[in-house]
Amino acid sequence: MKNIKMKKAILSLFALAIVSVSCDDFLDVNENPNDPAISTPSLTLPVALEDFGELNGRTMTYLGNSLVVNWATPSNWSANSIYSRYNFSADDFSNIFETSYATIFKNLTYIENYEDPSGAVDYSNYKAISKIVKGFQYQLLVDLYGDVPYTEANFRGDNATPAYDDAETIYKSVIEDLGAAVALINSTDTAEDPGTQDIIFEGHMDYWVEFANSIRLRMLVRMSNTGQDAYIATQIADINANGGGYIHATAGVNPGYTANEDQQSPFYDYFVQPNGAEQNRKDFTVASDYTLAFLTNANDPRLERLYEEAANGGYKGAEQSTILPGVGFTSADLSKVGPGLLVSADQDQIVMSEAEALFVQAEATVRGYLSGGDAAAQALYEAAIEASFVQLGVEPIEAVEAVEADPTATPPIEAVEAVEAVSVIGRAQNYYNQDIINISWDNSTDKIQAIMTQKWIALNGTSSIESWIDLTRTGFPANLPIPAESDGVRPVRLLYPSSEYARNVNNVPTQAAGDVFTNAPFWK
């Protein structure tokens, strides 16, 4: 299965625009899609998925990259001091919590509760998709905040002050809901095909089964330190029983992104204006010296895809600090976000990469949750690295060299793309066959550390919020520096937003500023 990249038909966009109340975004259907006369699941689904992709592609990606030391700030900008000082407050990153409930969950819940007035249309596939996406986002909210509203949430005006549920209870409920979504997909042959209204998998429900299984496995692996191996084994047996497997291509949102205003792919738009000029964020987001040195010492060709050459020449990074020297550490001196991440205005907004899914399976295999032992874990680990090379567009070695190295490879005259893919994988193989710890499987005595280290590289610039969560859970990658201007302790969670204390004060848990560093998620 190739990486899905969807282009919405012009007529579909016009249809959405006709029912739109707001013109701020080309996927805004309306502010309250609760009236079947003006909204249906087919119109609401792309809105929810686009909001989902945007939140994960912007705030959450930027936060993750900063906390796992992929990015720093040049000396000629005063932005991002929070990442050098770790002085998190209840007003920081509040849109992660608020957008999840105010837009994403609101629309997904509407779809789940919708019943066709005529009784003629079976929206089971839409409901299943909504359960899966809601599960993905709830997992992240629990990982970042702990207890959050769940059982009493998403009832709109019927309950504006929902109770907070126990984090572990939510986790297990989501795991069950993901299984229920798969069962719903597999139990009906008459459900409406979402088609292009599904801006992730274009109505391929077997891909949604794979995605649900992959999210579920990620959550179960995350619980590996909680002493619940029997529960985890039971849930994985249930995954195996549905026969859907795990994603084998990157899951990305794309409603038909273009270079037009308000229609660029979210991550790309964060850094590049529609006219091609830099957003300020691109100028004040540069490589960290630690990550550049790590990639350089590992002979990792992904360096030139994750970061671009500095305007003044060469590849150079900086430490995370607000007091960098004024000379030699300006945005012109340092490497910015690279071409493997900022590909084009119409690029898919990745929500789970093939590489991430493979690394999760590799970890599950090392821990004994999946069968196959060391050989299977190694194969998954190396396939994940290969997927990362392909995703980032690492330059292929010469096609002729690839064919000479592997005479069974498809000759260029028959399929140039196939040969280029083989040659990119050849570079990945050259990389992971080096006798270097946490690169070579055989030379890595701690397999979990090797997986987390390579996963950290592969998620640079995409789902890097997962790297922060993994770092909190496992302590890997080891030896990531902590900014000198901080108190020397890395954050392990976010604080509930101030808006919750204003409107839901009787339910939101009491917190102190220090909880950012001490109140780790239940799975820690």
mmCIF file with all atom_site columns, N, CA and C in Angstrom, residues 139 143 171 217-226 232 356 359-360 363-364 367 369 448 451-452 455 465-477 491-492 520-524:
data_model
loop_
_atom_site.group_PDB
_atom_site.id
_atom_site.type_symbol
_atom_site.label_atom_id
_atom_site.label_alt_id
_atom_site.label_comp_id
_atom_site.label_asym_id
_atom_site.label_entity_id
_atom_site.label_seq_id
_atom_site.pdbx_PDB_ins_code
_atom_site.Cartn_x
_atom_site.Cartn_y
_atom_site.Cartn_z
_atom_site.occupancy
_atom_site.B_iso_or_equiv
_atom_site.pdbx_formal_charge
_atom_site.auth_seq_id
_atom_site.auth_comp_id
_atom_site.auth_asym_id
_atom_site.auth_atom_id
_atom_site.pdbx_PDB_model_num
ATOM 1   N N  . GLN A 1 139 ? -6.041 9.404  23.902 1.00 0.00 ? 139 GLN A N  1
ATOM 2   C CA . GLN A 1 139 ? -4.777 8.831  24.374 1.00 0.00 ? 139 GLN A CA 1
ATOM 3   C C  . GLN A 1 139 ? -3.764 9.937  24.631 1.00 0.00 ? 139 GLN A C  1
ATOM 4   N N  . ASP A 1 143 ? -2.003 11.170 28.140 1.00 0.00 ? 143 ASP A N  1
ATOM 5   C CA . ASP A 1 143 ? -0.544 11.176 28.220 1.00 0.00 ? 143 ASP A CA 1
ATOM 6   C C  . ASP A 1 143 ? -0.001 12.544 28.630 1.00 0.00 ? 143 ASP A C  1
ATOM 7   N N  . TYR A 1 171 ? -7.940 5.241  29.615 1.00 0.00 ? 171 TYR A N  1
ATOM 8   C CA . TYR A 1 171 ? -7.085 4.471  28.710 1.00 0.00 ? 171 TYR A CA 1
ATOM 9   C C  . TYR A 1 171 ? -7.738 3.145  28.341 1.00 0.00 ? 171 TYR A C  1
ATOM 10  N N  . LEU A 1 217 ? -2.289 -0.890 19.979 1.00 0.00 ? 217 LEU A N  1
ATOM 11  C CA . LEU A 1 217 ? -1.009 -1.487 20.360 1.00 0.00 ? 217 LEU A CA 1
ATOM 12  C C  . LEU A 1 217 ? -0.111 -0.451 21.010 1.00 0.00 ? 217 LEU A C  1
ATOM 13  N N  . ARG A 1 218 ? -0.100 0.769  20.473 1.00 0.00 ? 218 ARG A N  1
ATOM 14  C CA . ARG A 1 218 ? 0.721  1.835  21.054 1.00 0.00 ? 218 ARG A CA 1
ATOM 15  C C  . ARG A 1 218 ? 0.331  2.077  22.507 1.00 0.00 ? 218 ARG A C  1
ATOM 16  N N  . MET A 1 219 ? -0.957 2.086  22.783 1.00 0.00 ? 219 MET A N  1
ATOM 17  C CA . MET A 1 219 ? -1.426 2.308  24.147 1.00 0.00 ? 219 MET A CA 1
ATOM 18  C C  . MET A 1 219 ? -1.063 1.145  25.060 1.00 0.00 ? 219 MET A C  1
ATOM 19  N N  . LEU A 1 220 ? -1.178 -0.063 24.546 1.00 0.00 ? 220 LEU A N  1
ATOM 20  C CA . LEU A 1 220 ? -0.865 -1.241 25.361 1.00 0.00 ? 220 LEU A CA 1
ATOM 21  C C  . LEU A 1 220 ? 0.620  -1.306 25.689 1.00 0.00 ? 220 LEU A C  1
ATOM 22  N N  . VAL A 1 221 ? 1.456  -0.996 24.720 1.00 0.00 ? 221 VAL A N  1
ATOM 23  C CA . VAL A 1 221 ? 2.900  -0.972 24.962 1.00 0.00 ? 221 VAL A CA 1
ATOM 24  C C  . VAL A 1 221 ? 3.231  0.112  25.979 1.00 0.00 ? 221 VAL A C  1
ATOM 25  N N  . ARG A 1 222 ? 2.508  1.218  25.906 1.00 0.00 ? 222 ARG A N  1
ATOM 26  C CA . ARG A 1 222 ? 2.758  2.307  26.850 1.00 0.00 ? 222 ARG A CA 1
ATOM 27  C C  . ARG A 1 222 ? 2.456  1.878  28.285 1.00 0.00 ? 222 ARG A C  1
ATOM 28  N N  . MET A 1 223 ? 1.619  0.877  28.451 1.00 0.00 ? 223 MET A N  1
ATOM 29  C CA . MET A 1 223 ? 1.265  0.388  29.789 1.00 0.00 ? 223 MET A CA 1
ATOM 30  C C  . MET A 1 223 ? 2.219  -0.692 30.282 1.00 0.00 ? 223 MET A C  1
ATOM 31  N N  . SER A 1 224 ? 3.332  -0.893 29.589 1.00 0.00 ? 224 SER A N  1
ATOM 32  C CA . SER A 1 224 ? 4.218  -2.022 29.892 1.00 0.00 ? 224 SER A CA 1
ATOM 33  C C  . SER A 1 224 ? 4.835  -1.952 31.284 1.00 0.00 ? 224 SER A C  1
ATOM 34  N N  . ASN A 1 225 ? 4.889  -0.762 31.883 1.00 0.00 ? 225 ASN A N  1
ATOM 35  C CA . ASN A 1 225 ? 5.497  -0.622 33.218 1.00 0.00 ? 225 ASN A CA 1
ATOM 36  C C  . ASN A 1 225 ? 4.473  -0.677 34.345 1.00 0.00 ? 225 ASN A C  1
ATOM 37  N N  . THR A 1 226 ? 3.230  -1.021 34.031 1.00 0.00 ? 226 THR A N  1
ATOM 38  C CA . THR A 1 226 ? 2.173  -0.962 35.049 1.00 0.00 ? 226 THR A CA 1
ATOM 39  C C  . THR A 1 226 ? 1.872  -2.313 35.683 1.00 0.00 ? 226 THR A C  1
ATOM 40  N N  . ILE A 1 232 ? -2.642 -6.826 29.000 1.00 0.00 ? 232 ILE A N  1
ATOM 41  C CA . ILE A 1 232 ? -2.061 -6.468 27.703 1.00 0.00 ? 232 ILE A CA 1
ATOM 42  C C  . ILE A 1 232 ? -2.125 -7.662 26.753 1.00 0.00 ? 232 ILE A C  1
ATOM 43  N N  . GLU A 1 356 ? 6.781  4.927  12.727 1.00 0.00 ? 356 GLU A N  1
ATOM 44  C CA . GLU A 1 356 ? 6.339  4.867  14.117 1.00 0.00 ? 356 GLU A CA 1
ATOM 45  C C  . GLU A 1 356 ? 5.626  3.551  14.410 1.00 0.00 ? 356 GLU A C  1
ATOM 46  N N  . PHE A 1 359 ? 8.123  0.763  14.746 1.00 0.00 ? 359 PHE A N  1
ATOM 47  C CA . PHE A 1 359 ? 8.883  0.825  16.000 1.00 0.00 ? 359 PHE A CA 1
ATOM 48  C C  . PHE A 1 359 ? 8.031  0.354  17.183 1.00 0.00 ? 359 PHE A C  1
ATOM 49  N N  . VAL A 1 360 ? 6.749  0.711  17.191 1.00 0.00 ? 360 VAL A N  1
ATOM 50  C CA . VAL A 1 360 ? 5.857  0.235  18.256 1.00 0.00 ? 360 VAL A CA 1
ATOM 51  C C  . VAL A 1 360 ? 5.785  -1.287 18.228 1.00 0.00 ? 360 VAL A C  1
ATOM 52  N N  . GLU A 1 363 ? 9.011  -2.753 19.623 1.00 0.00 ? 363 GLU A N  1
ATOM 53  C CA . GLU A 1 363 ? 9.044  -2.733 21.084 1.00 0.00 ? 363 GLU A CA 1
ATOM 54  C C  . GLU A 1 363 ? 8.137  -3.815 21.661 1.00 0.00 ? 363 GLU A C  1
ATOM 55  N N  . ALA A 1 364 ? 6.949  -3.946 21.094 1.00 0.00 ? 364 ALA A N  1
ATOM 56  C CA . ALA A 1 364 ? 6.018  -4.961 21.580 1.00 0.00 ? 364 ALA A CA 1
ATOM 57  C C  . ALA A 1 364 ? 6.611  -6.359 21.443 1.00 0.00 ? 364 ALA A C  1
ATOM 58  N N  . ARG A 1 367 ? 9.295  -6.939 24.107 1.00 0.00 ? 367 ARG A N  1
ATOM 59  C CA . ARG A 1 367 ? 8.662  -7.149 25.419 1.00 0.00 ? 367 ARG A CA 1
ATOM 60  C C  . ARG A 1 367 ? 7.866  -8.451 25.481 1.00 0.00 ? 367 ARG A C  1
ATOM 61  N N  . TYR A 1 369 ? 5.115  -9.199 23.783 1.00 0.00 ? 369 TYR A N  1
ATOM 62  C CA . TYR A 1 369 ? 3.682  -9.056 23.522 1.00 0.00 ? 369 TYR A CA 1
ATOM 63  C C  . TYR A 1 369 ? 3.308  -9.562 22.128 1.00 0.00 ? 369 TYR A C  1
ATOM 64  N N  . ILE A 1 448 ? 15.486 -1.889 23.806 1.00 0.00 ? 448 ILE A N  1
ATOM 65  C CA . ILE A 1 448 ? 14.493 -0.828 23.993 1.00 0.00 ? 448 ILE A CA 1
ATOM 66  C C  . ILE A 1 448 ? 15.157 0.534  23.778 1.00 0.00 ? 448 ILE A C  1
ATOM 67  N N  . ILE A 1 451 ? 15.586 1.063  20.051 1.00 0.00 ? 451 ILE A N  1
ATOM 68  C CA . ILE A 1 451 ? 14.308 1.379  19.405 1.00 0.00 ? 451 ILE A CA 1
ATOM 69  C C  . ILE A 1 451 ? 13.910 2.817  19.690 1.00 0.00 ? 451 ILE A C  1
ATOM 70  N N  . MET A 1 452 ? 13.999 3.239  20.951 1.00 0.00 ? 452 MET A N  1
ATOM 71  C CA . MET A 1 452 ? 13.595 4.598  21.312 1.00 0.00 ? 452 MET A CA 1
ATOM 72  C C  . MET A 1 452 ? 14.501 5.647  20.662 1.00 0.00 ? 452 MET A C  1
ATOM 73  N N  . LYS A 1 455 ? 13.568 5.728  16.990 1.00 0.00 ? 455 LYS A N  1
ATOM 74  C CA . LYS A 1 455 ? 12.222 6.294  16.875 1.00 0.00 ? 455 LYS A CA 1
ATOM 75  C C  . LYS A 1 455 ? 12.277 7.810  17.051 1.00 0.00 ? 455 LYS A C  1
ATOM 76  N N  . ILE A 1 465 ? 5.699  14.638 19.504 1.00 0.00 ? 465 ILE A N  1
ATOM 77  C CA . ILE A 1 465 ? 5.094  14.618 20.832 1.00 0.00 ? 465 ILE A CA 1
ATOM 78  C C  . ILE A 1 465 ? 5.203  13.210 21.420 1.00 0.00 ? 465 ILE A C  1
ATOM 79  N N  . GLU A 1 466 ? 5.175  12.199 20.539 1.00 0.00 ? 466 GLU A N  1
ATOM 80  C CA . GLU A 1 466 ? 5.352  10.817 20.979 1.00 0.00 ? 466 GLU A CA 1
ATOM 81  C C  . GLU A 1 466 ? 6.756  10.592 21.528 1.00 0.00 ? 466 GLU A C  1
ATOM 82  N N  . SER A 1 467 ? 7.739  11.289 20.972 1.00 0.00 ? 467 SER A N  1
ATOM 83  C CA . SER A 1 467 ? 9.106  11.145 21.473 1.00 0.00 ? 467 SER A CA 1
ATOM 84  C C  . SER A 1 467 ? 9.226  11.675 22.891 1.00 0.00 ? 467 SER A C  1
ATOM 85  N N  . TRP A 1 468 ? 8.535  12.780 23.180 1.00 0.00 ? 468 TRP A N  1
ATOM 86  C CA . TRP A 1 468 ? 8.544  13.304 24.551 1.00 0.00 ? 468 TRP A CA 1
ATOM 87  C C  . TRP A 1 468 ? 7.865  12.320 25.497 1.00 0.00 ? 468 TRP A C  1
ATOM 88  N N  . ILE A 1 469 ? 6.743  11.773 25.073 1.00 0.00 ? 469 ILE A N  1
ATOM 89  C CA . ILE A 1 469 ? 6.040  10.795 25.904 1.00 0.00 ? 469 ILE A CA 1
ATOM 90  C C  . ILE A 1 469 ? 6.917  9.559  26.125 1.00 0.00 ? 469 ILE A C  1
ATOM 91  N N  . ASP A 1 470 ? 7.575  9.091  25.067 1.00 0.00 ? 470 ASP A N  1
ATOM 92  C CA . ASP A 1 470 ? 8.486  7.947  25.199 1.00 0.00 ? 470 ASP A CA 1
ATOM 93  C C  . ASP A 1 470 ? 9.643  8.260  26.138 1.00 0.00 ? 470 ASP A C  1
ATOM 94  N N  . LEU A 1 471 ? 10.163 9.473  26.054 1.00 0.00 ? 471 LEU A N  1
ATOM 95  C CA . LEU A 1 471 ? 11.269 9.877  26.926 1.00 0.00 ? 471 LEU A CA 1
ATOM 96  C C  . LEU A 1 471 ? 10.832 9.840  28.381 1.00 0.00 ? 471 LEU A C  1
ATOM 97  N N  . THR A 1 472 ? 9.636  10.336 28.664 1.00 0.00 ? 472 THR A N  1
ATOM 98  C CA . THR A 1 472 ? 9.101  10.295 30.026 1.00 0.00 ? 472 THR A CA 1
ATOM 99  C C  . THR A 1 472 ? 8.925  8.858  30.497 1.00 0.00 ? 472 THR A C  1
ATOM 100 N N  . ARG A 1 473 ? 8.480  8.008  29.596 1.00 0.00 ? 473 ARG A N  1
ATOM 101 C CA . ARG A 1 473 ? 8.165  6.614  29.950 1.00 0.00 ? 473 ARG A CA 1
ATOM 102 C C  . ARG A 1 473 ? 9.415  5.757  30.111 1.00 0.00 ? 473 ARG A C  1
ATOM 103 N N  . THR A 1 474 ? 10.385 5.911  29.212 1.00 0.00 ? 474 THR A N  1
ATOM 104 C CA . THR A 1 474 ? 11.525 4.988  29.172 1.00 0.00 ? 474 THR A CA 1
ATOM 105 C C  . THR A 1 474 ? 12.855 5.609  29.584 1.00 0.00 ? 474 THR A C  1
ATOM 106 N N  . GLY A 1 475 ? 12.948 6.930  29.537 1.00 0.00 ? 475 GLY A N  1
ATOM 107 C CA . GLY A 1 475 ? 14.233 7.582  29.792 1.00 0.00 ? 475 GLY A CA 1
ATOM 108 C C  . GLY A 1 475 ? 15.123 7.630  28.573 1.00 0.00 ? 475 GLY A C  1
ATOM 109 N N  . PHE A 1 476 ? 14.624 7.164  27.439 1.00 0.00 ? 476 PHE A N  1
ATOM 110 C CA . PHE A 1 476 ? 15.408 7.152  26.201 1.00 0.00 ? 476 PHE A CA 1
ATOM 111 C C  . PHE A 1 476 ? 14.778 8.071  25.153 1.00 0.00 ? 476 PHE A C  1
ATOM 112 N N  . PRO A 1 477 ? 15.583 8.690  24.276 1.00 0.00 ? 477 PRO A N  1
ATOM 113 C CA . PRO A 1 477 ? 17.024 8.528  24.171 1.00 0.00 ? 477 PRO A CA 1
ATOM 114 C C  . PRO A 1 477 ? 17.753 9.103  25.387 1.00 0.00 ? 477 PRO A C  1
ATOM 115 N N  . PRO A 1 491 ? 10.102 18.622 31.965 1.00 0.00 ? 491 PRO A N  1
ATOM 116 C CA . PRO A 1 491 ? 8.663  18.458 32.201 1.00 0.00 ? 491 PRO A CA 1
ATOM 117 C C  . PRO A 1 491 ? 8.185  17.053 31.841 1.00 0.00 ? 491 PRO A C  1
ATOM 118 N N  . VAL A 1 492 ? 7.172  16.580 32.567 1.00 0.00 ? 492 VAL A N  1
ATOM 119 C CA . VAL A 1 492 ? 6.588  15.262 32.286 1.00 0.00 ? 492 VAL A CA 1
ATOM 120 C C  . VAL A 1 492 ? 5.106  15.365 31.948 1.00 0.00 ? 492 VAL A C  1
ATOM 121 N N  . ALA A 1 520 ? 3.785  12.626 36.998 1.00 0.00 ? 520 ALA A N  1
ATOM 122 C CA . ALA A 1 520 ? 3.910  11.896 35.733 1.00 0.00 ? 520 ALA A CA 1
ATOM 123 C C  . ALA A 1 520 ? 2.641  11.097 35.433 1.00 0.00 ? 520 ALA A C  1
ATOM 124 N N  . PRO A 1 521 ? 2.436  10.720 34.181 1.00 0.00 ? 521 PRO A N  1
ATOM 125 C CA . PRO A 1 521 ? 1.271  9.903  33.820 1.00 0.00 ? 521 PRO A CA 1
ATOM 126 C C  . PRO A 1 521 ? 1.244  8.577  34.570 1.00 0.00 ? 521 PRO A C  1
ATOM 127 N N  . PHE A 1 522 ? 0.072  7.959  34.630 1.00 0.00 ? 522 PHE A N  1
ATOM 128 C CA . PHE A 1 522 ? -0.102 6.730  35.411 1.00 0.00 ? 522 PHE A CA 1
ATOM 129 C C  . PHE A 1 522 ? 0.803  5.610  34.941 1.00 0.00 ? 522 PHE A C  1
ATOM 130 N N  . TRP A 1 523 ? 1.169  5.604  33.641 1.00 0.00 ? 523 TRP A N  1
ATOM 131 C CA . TRP A 1 523 ? 1.968  4.497  33.108 1.00 0.00 ? 523 TRP A CA 1
ATOM 132 C C  . TRP A 1 523 ? 3.455  4.615  33.411 1.00 0.00 ? 523 TRP A C  1
ATOM 133 N N  . LYS A 1 524 ? 3.866  5.714  34.039 1.00 0.00 ? 524 LYS A N  1
ATOM 134 C CA . LYS A 1 524 ? 5.286  5.925  34.329 1.00 0.00 ? 524 LYS A CA 1
ATOM 135 C C  . LYS A 1 524 ? 5.763  4.938  35.389 1.00 0.00 ? 524 LYS A C  1
#
